[in-house]
Amino acid sequence: MSIFTLALKSIQSRKTTFLLTFISIALSVMLLLSVQVIKKEANSSFMQSVSGTDLIIGPKSSQIELFLYSVFHIGTPNTLMEYKSYEKIQATKNVKWAIPISLGDSHKGYKVVSTNENFFKHYSFANSKKLEFTQGKVFEDMFHVVLGYEVAKKLNYKLGDNIVLSHGEAEVSFIQHDEL
């Protein structure tokens, strides 16, 4: 009797045990492969989202908080940097460009990204794709805004409409900004 015949007879006598073991191994391999694919896709997505970003500078906080806040606009900052600090960094001779980003305000539940024209000149996503305007242009002063297409469509806004920002993420805020 060959070893294969012996193995086959052993499997036949323990069908349930063999089937459960086979299913367990198959599920384990499938889970392992799925995790690898998800890891690869997450890494690829991450690399695309930070294309062209060499350095992120922010106030004292955890590195992951700063990264999520500045790149993905997730969370709220504990402290903010002063605009003077941005100007000092921008004036450094080894810095080609810098983009100031400040979150913490909203409009009707949508987060507001406070920044300057450098955001539209240098910000890129998904392997160096640039932001494009379907209407309007980059803001020209402190009281102009640029709305994303989906938000403008959902709120039924047109070019030239006035909006009121809220401090925090509430629909309405009665807190006034000192710097405005």
PDB file of N, CA and C in Angstrom, residues 69-117:
ATOM      1  N   TYR A  69      -4.258  65.944  10.346  1.00  0.00           N
ATOM      2  CA  TYR A  69      -4.848  67.279  10.304  1.00  0.00           C
ATOM      3  C   TYR A  69      -4.434  68.024   9.041  1.00  0.00           C
ATOM      4  N   SER A  70      -3.144  68.028   8.742  1.00  0.00           N
ATOM      5  CA  SER A  70      -2.657  68.841   7.631  1.00  0.00           C
ATOM      6  C   SER A  70      -2.852  68.201   6.263  1.00  0.00           C
ATOM      7  N   VAL A  71      -2.738  66.890   6.158  1.00  0.00           N
ATOM      8  CA  VAL A  71      -2.852  66.237   4.852  1.00  0.00           C
ATOM      9  C   VAL A  71      -4.283  65.800   4.553  1.00  0.00           C
ATOM     10  N   PHE A  72      -4.943  65.170   5.519  1.00  0.00           N
ATOM     11  CA  PHE A  72      -6.278  64.625   5.271  1.00  0.00           C
ATOM     12  C   PHE A  72      -7.402  65.471   5.873  1.00  0.00           C
ATOM     13  N   HIS A  73      -7.053  66.544   6.583  1.00  0.00           N
ATOM     14  CA  HIS A  73      -8.037  67.435   7.214  1.00  0.00           C
ATOM     15  C   HIS A  73      -8.949  66.678   8.171  1.00  0.00           C
ATOM     16  N   ILE A  74      -8.368  65.739   8.891  1.00  0.00           N
ATOM     17  CA  ILE A  74      -9.101  64.938   9.871  1.00  0.00           C
ATOM     18  C   ILE A  74      -8.730  65.425  11.262  1.00  0.00           C
ATOM     19  N   GLY A  75      -9.733  65.647  12.089  1.00  0.00           N
ATOM     20  CA  GLY A  75      -9.485  66.077  13.459  1.00  0.00           C
ATOM     21  C   GLY A  75      -9.445  67.584  13.577  1.00  0.00           C
ATOM     22  N   THR A  76      -9.203  68.026  14.772  1.00  0.00           N
ATOM     23  CA  THR A  76      -9.083  69.456  15.038  1.00  0.00           C
ATOM     24  C   THR A  76      -7.782  69.695  15.783  1.00  0.00           C
ATOM     25  N   PRO A  77      -7.139  70.810  15.491  1.00  0.00           N
ATOM     26  CA  PRO A  77      -5.845  71.069  16.118  1.00  0.00           C
ATOM     27  C   PRO A  77      -5.998  71.462  17.579  1.00  0.00           C
ATOM     28  N   ASN A  78      -5.017  71.076  18.384  1.00  0.00           N
ATOM     29  CA  ASN A  78      -5.006  71.499  19.785  1.00  0.00           C
ATOM     30  C   ASN A  78      -4.559  72.953  19.884  1.00  0.00           C
ATOM     31  N   THR A  79      -3.543  73.294  19.116  1.00  0.00           N
ATOM     32  CA  THR A  79      -3.032  74.664  19.065  1.00  0.00           C
ATOM     33  C   THR A  79      -2.737  75.008  17.618  1.00  0.00           C
ATOM     34  N   LEU A  80      -2.633  76.283  17.336  1.00  0.00           N
ATOM     35  CA  LEU A  80      -2.319  76.738  15.984  1.00  0.00           C
ATOM     36  C   LEU A  80      -0.984  77.465  15.984  1.00  0.00           C
ATOM     37  N   MET A  81      -0.346  77.488  14.828  1.00  0.00           N
ATOM     38  CA  MET A  81       0.857  78.290  14.662  1.00  0.00           C
ATOM     39  C   MET A  81       0.435  79.705  14.297  1.00  0.00           C
ATOM     40  N   GLU A  82       1.236  80.662  14.652  1.00  0.00           N
ATOM     41  CA  GLU A  82       0.958  82.032  14.243  1.00  0.00           C
ATOM     42  C   GLU A  82       1.344  82.198  12.781  1.00  0.00           C
ATOM     43  N   TYR A  83       0.665  83.086  12.086  1.00  0.00           N
ATOM     44  CA  TYR A  83       0.950  83.338  10.675  1.00  0.00           C
ATOM     45  C   TYR A  83       2.377  83.862  10.501  1.00  0.00           C
ATOM     46  N   LYS A  84       2.889  84.552  11.511  1.00  0.00           N
ATOM     47  CA  LYS A  84       4.274  85.041  11.474  1.00  0.00           C
ATOM     48  C   LYS A  84       5.252  83.872  11.328  1.00  0.00           C
ATOM     49  N   SER A  85       4.943  82.746  11.966  1.00  0.00           N
ATOM     50  CA  SER A  85       5.809  81.564  11.867  1.00  0.00           C
ATOM     51  C   SER A  85       5.836  81.054  10.435  1.00  0.00           C
ATOM     52  N   TYR A  86       4.673  81.023   9.786  1.00  0.00           N
ATOM     53  CA  TYR A  86       4.614  80.620   8.373  1.00  0.00           C
ATOM     54  C   TYR A  86       5.465  81.558   7.524  1.00  0.00           C
ATOM     55  N   GLU A  87       5.331  82.868   7.740  1.00  0.00           N
ATOM     56  CA  GLU A  87       6.097  83.841   6.954  1.00  0.00           C
ATOM     57  C   GLU A  87       7.597  83.644   7.146  1.00  0.00           C
ATOM     58  N   LYS A  88       7.998  83.321   8.368  1.00  0.00           N
ATOM     59  CA  LYS A  88       9.415  83.085   8.666  1.00  0.00           C
ATOM     60  C   LYS A  88       9.914  81.836   7.921  1.00  0.00           C
ATOM     61  N   ILE A  89       9.103  80.778   7.939  1.00  0.00           N
ATOM     62  CA  ILE A  89       9.461  79.538   7.230  1.00  0.00           C
ATOM     63  C   ILE A  89       9.535  79.801   5.733  1.00  0.00           C
ATOM     64  N   GLN A  90       8.547  80.510   5.189  1.00  0.00           N
ATOM     65  CA  GLN A  90       8.499  80.807   3.757  1.00  0.00           C
ATOM     66  C   GLN A  90       9.711  81.632   3.321  1.00  0.00           C
ATOM     67  N   ALA A  91      10.204  82.500   4.197  1.00  0.00           N
ATOM     68  CA  ALA A  91      11.334  83.368   3.871  1.00  0.00           C
ATOM     69  C   ALA A  91      12.681  82.651   3.958  1.00  0.00           C
ATOM     70  N   THR A  92      12.708  81.447   4.513  1.00  0.00           N
ATOM     71  CA  THR A  92      13.952  80.688   4.623  1.00  0.00           C
ATOM     72  C   THR A  92      14.476  80.362   3.228  1.00  0.00           C
ATOM     73  N   LYS A  93      15.780  80.546   2.988  1.00  0.00           N
ATOM     74  CA  LYS A  93      16.318  80.421   1.627  1.00  0.00           C
ATOM     75  C   LYS A  93      16.202  79.010   1.042  1.00  0.00           C
ATOM     76  N   ASN A  94      16.193  77.972   1.860  1.00  0.00           N
ATOM     77  CA  ASN A  94      16.093  76.603   1.342  1.00  0.00           C
ATOM     78  C   ASN A  94      14.658  76.147   1.099  1.00  0.00           C
ATOM     79  N   VAL A  95      13.684  76.980   1.416  1.00  0.00           N
ATOM     80  CA  VAL A  95      12.276  76.623   1.232  1.00  0.00           C
ATOM     81  C   VAL A  95      11.791  77.208  -0.088  1.00  0.00           C
ATOM     82  N   LYS A  96      11.431  76.318  -1.035  1.00  0.00           N
ATOM     83  CA  LYS A  96      10.926  76.782  -2.335  1.00  0.00           C
ATOM     84  C   LYS A  96       9.505  77.314  -2.211  1.00  0.00           C
ATOM     85  N   TRP A  97       8.680  76.595  -1.462  1.00  0.00           N
ATOM     86  CA  TRP A  97       7.290  77.015  -1.270  1.00  0.00           C
ATOM     87  C   TRP A  97       6.742  76.399   0.002  1.00  0.00           C
ATOM     88  N   ALA A  98       5.721  77.021   0.539  1.00  0.00           N
ATOM     89  CA  ALA A  98       5.044  76.521   1.737  1.00  0.00           C
ATOM     90  C   ALA A  98       3.559  76.843   1.611  1.00  0.00           C
ATOM     91  N   ILE A  99       2.747  76.004   2.201  1.00  0.00           N
ATOM     92  CA  ILE A  99       1.296  76.206   2.175  1.00  0.00           C
ATOM     93  C   ILE A  99       0.797  76.273   3.620  1.00  0.00           C
ATOM     94  N   PRO A 100       0.270  77.429   4.037  1.00  0.00           N
ATOM     95  CA  PRO A 100      -0.318  77.484   5.377  1.00  0.00           C
ATOM     96  C   PRO A 100      -1.707  76.848   5.356  1.00  0.00           C
ATOM     97  N   ILE A 101      -1.996  76.030   6.347  1.00  0.00           N
ATOM     98  CA  ILE A 101      -3.314  75.395   6.449  1.00  0.00           C
ATOM     99  C   ILE A 101      -3.800  75.549   7.882  1.00  0.00           C
ATOM    100  N   SER A 102      -5.028  76.007   8.005  1.00  0.00           N
ATOM    101  CA  SER A 102      -5.642  76.120   9.322  1.00  0.00           C
ATOM    102  C   SER A 102      -7.069  75.611   9.233  1.00  0.00           C
ATOM    103  N   LEU A 103      -7.403  74.680  10.111  1.00  0.00           N
ATOM    104  CA  LEU A 103      -8.769  74.171  10.200  1.00  0.00           C
ATOM    105  C   LEU A 103      -9.364  74.654  11.512  1.00  0.00           C
ATOM    106  N   GLY A 104     -10.635  74.465  11.674  1.00  0.00           N
ATOM    107  CA  GLY A 104     -11.274  74.829  12.931  1.00  0.00           C
ATOM    108  C   GLY A 104     -12.560  75.603  12.717  1.00  0.00           C
ATOM    109  N   ASP A 105     -12.777  76.096  11.502  1.00  0.00           N
ATOM    110  CA  ASP A 105     -14.018  76.786  11.176  1.00  0.00           C
ATOM    111  C   ASP A 105     -14.832  75.905  10.246  1.00  0.00           C
ATOM    112  N   SER A 106     -16.103  76.275  10.080  1.00  0.00           N
ATOM    113  CA  SER A 106     -16.961  75.498   9.189  1.00  0.00           C
ATOM    114  C   SER A 106     -18.042  76.392   8.600  1.00  0.00           C
ATOM    115  N   HIS A 107     -18.737  75.846   7.632  1.00  0.00           N
ATOM    116  CA  HIS A 107     -19.899  76.512   7.045  1.00  0.00           C
ATOM    117  C   HIS A 107     -20.969  75.458   6.834  1.00  0.00           C
ATOM    118  N   LYS A 108     -22.050  75.584   7.576  1.00  0.00           N
ATOM    119  CA  LYS A 108     -23.175  74.649   7.500  1.00  0.00           C
ATOM    120  C   LYS A 108     -22.723  73.197   7.629  1.00  0.00           C
ATOM    121  N   GLY A 109     -21.773  72.969   8.529  1.00  0.00           N
ATOM    122  CA  GLY A 109     -21.303  71.619   8.800  1.00  0.00           C
ATOM    123  C   GLY A 109     -20.131  71.169   7.946  1.00  0.00           C
ATOM    124  N   TYR A 110     -19.731  71.942   6.946  1.00  0.00           N
ATOM    125  CA  TYR A 110     -18.592  71.592   6.095  1.00  0.00           C
ATOM    126  C   TYR A 110     -17.343  72.288   6.619  1.00  0.00           C
ATOM    127  N   LYS A 111     -16.241  71.546   6.716  1.00  0.00           N
ATOM    128  CA  LYS A 111     -14.994  72.119   7.215  1.00  0.00           C
ATOM    129  C   LYS A 111     -14.469  73.173   6.246  1.00  0.00           C
ATOM    130  N   VAL A 112     -13.861  74.208   6.825  1.00  0.00           N
ATOM    131  CA  VAL A 112     -13.237  75.274   6.051  1.00  0.00           C
ATOM    132  C   VAL A 112     -11.728  75.111   6.176  1.00  0.00           C
ATOM    133  N   VAL A 113     -11.028  75.147   5.056  1.00  0.00           N
ATOM    134  CA  VAL A 113      -9.570  75.118   5.044  1.00  0.00           C
ATOM    135  C   VAL A 113      -9.106  76.546   4.806  1.00  0.00           C
ATOM    136  N   SER A 114      -8.548  77.169   5.829  1.00  0.00           N
ATOM    137  CA  SER A 114      -8.019  78.524   5.683  1.00  0.00           C
ATOM    138  C   SER A 114      -6.600  78.407   5.153  1.00  0.00           C
ATOM    139  N   THR A 115      -6.309  79.129   4.082  1.00  0.00           N
ATOM    140  CA  THR A 115      -5.005  79.022   3.434  1.00  0.00           C
ATOM    141  C   THR A 115      -4.749  80.274   2.602  1.00  0.00           C
ATOM    142  N   ASN A 116      -3.774  80.207   1.704  1.00  0.00           N
ATOM    143  CA  ASN A 116      -3.536  81.312   0.775  1.00  0.00           C
ATOM    144  C   ASN A 116      -3.403  80.764  -0.647  1.00  0.00           C
ATOM    145  N   GLU A 117      -3.032  81.615  -1.579  1.00  0.00           N
ATOM    146  CA  GLU A 117      -2.975  81.216  -2.996  1.00  0.00           C
ATOM    147  C   GLU A 117      -1.962  80.105  -3.268  1.00  0.00           C
TER     148      GLU A 117
END
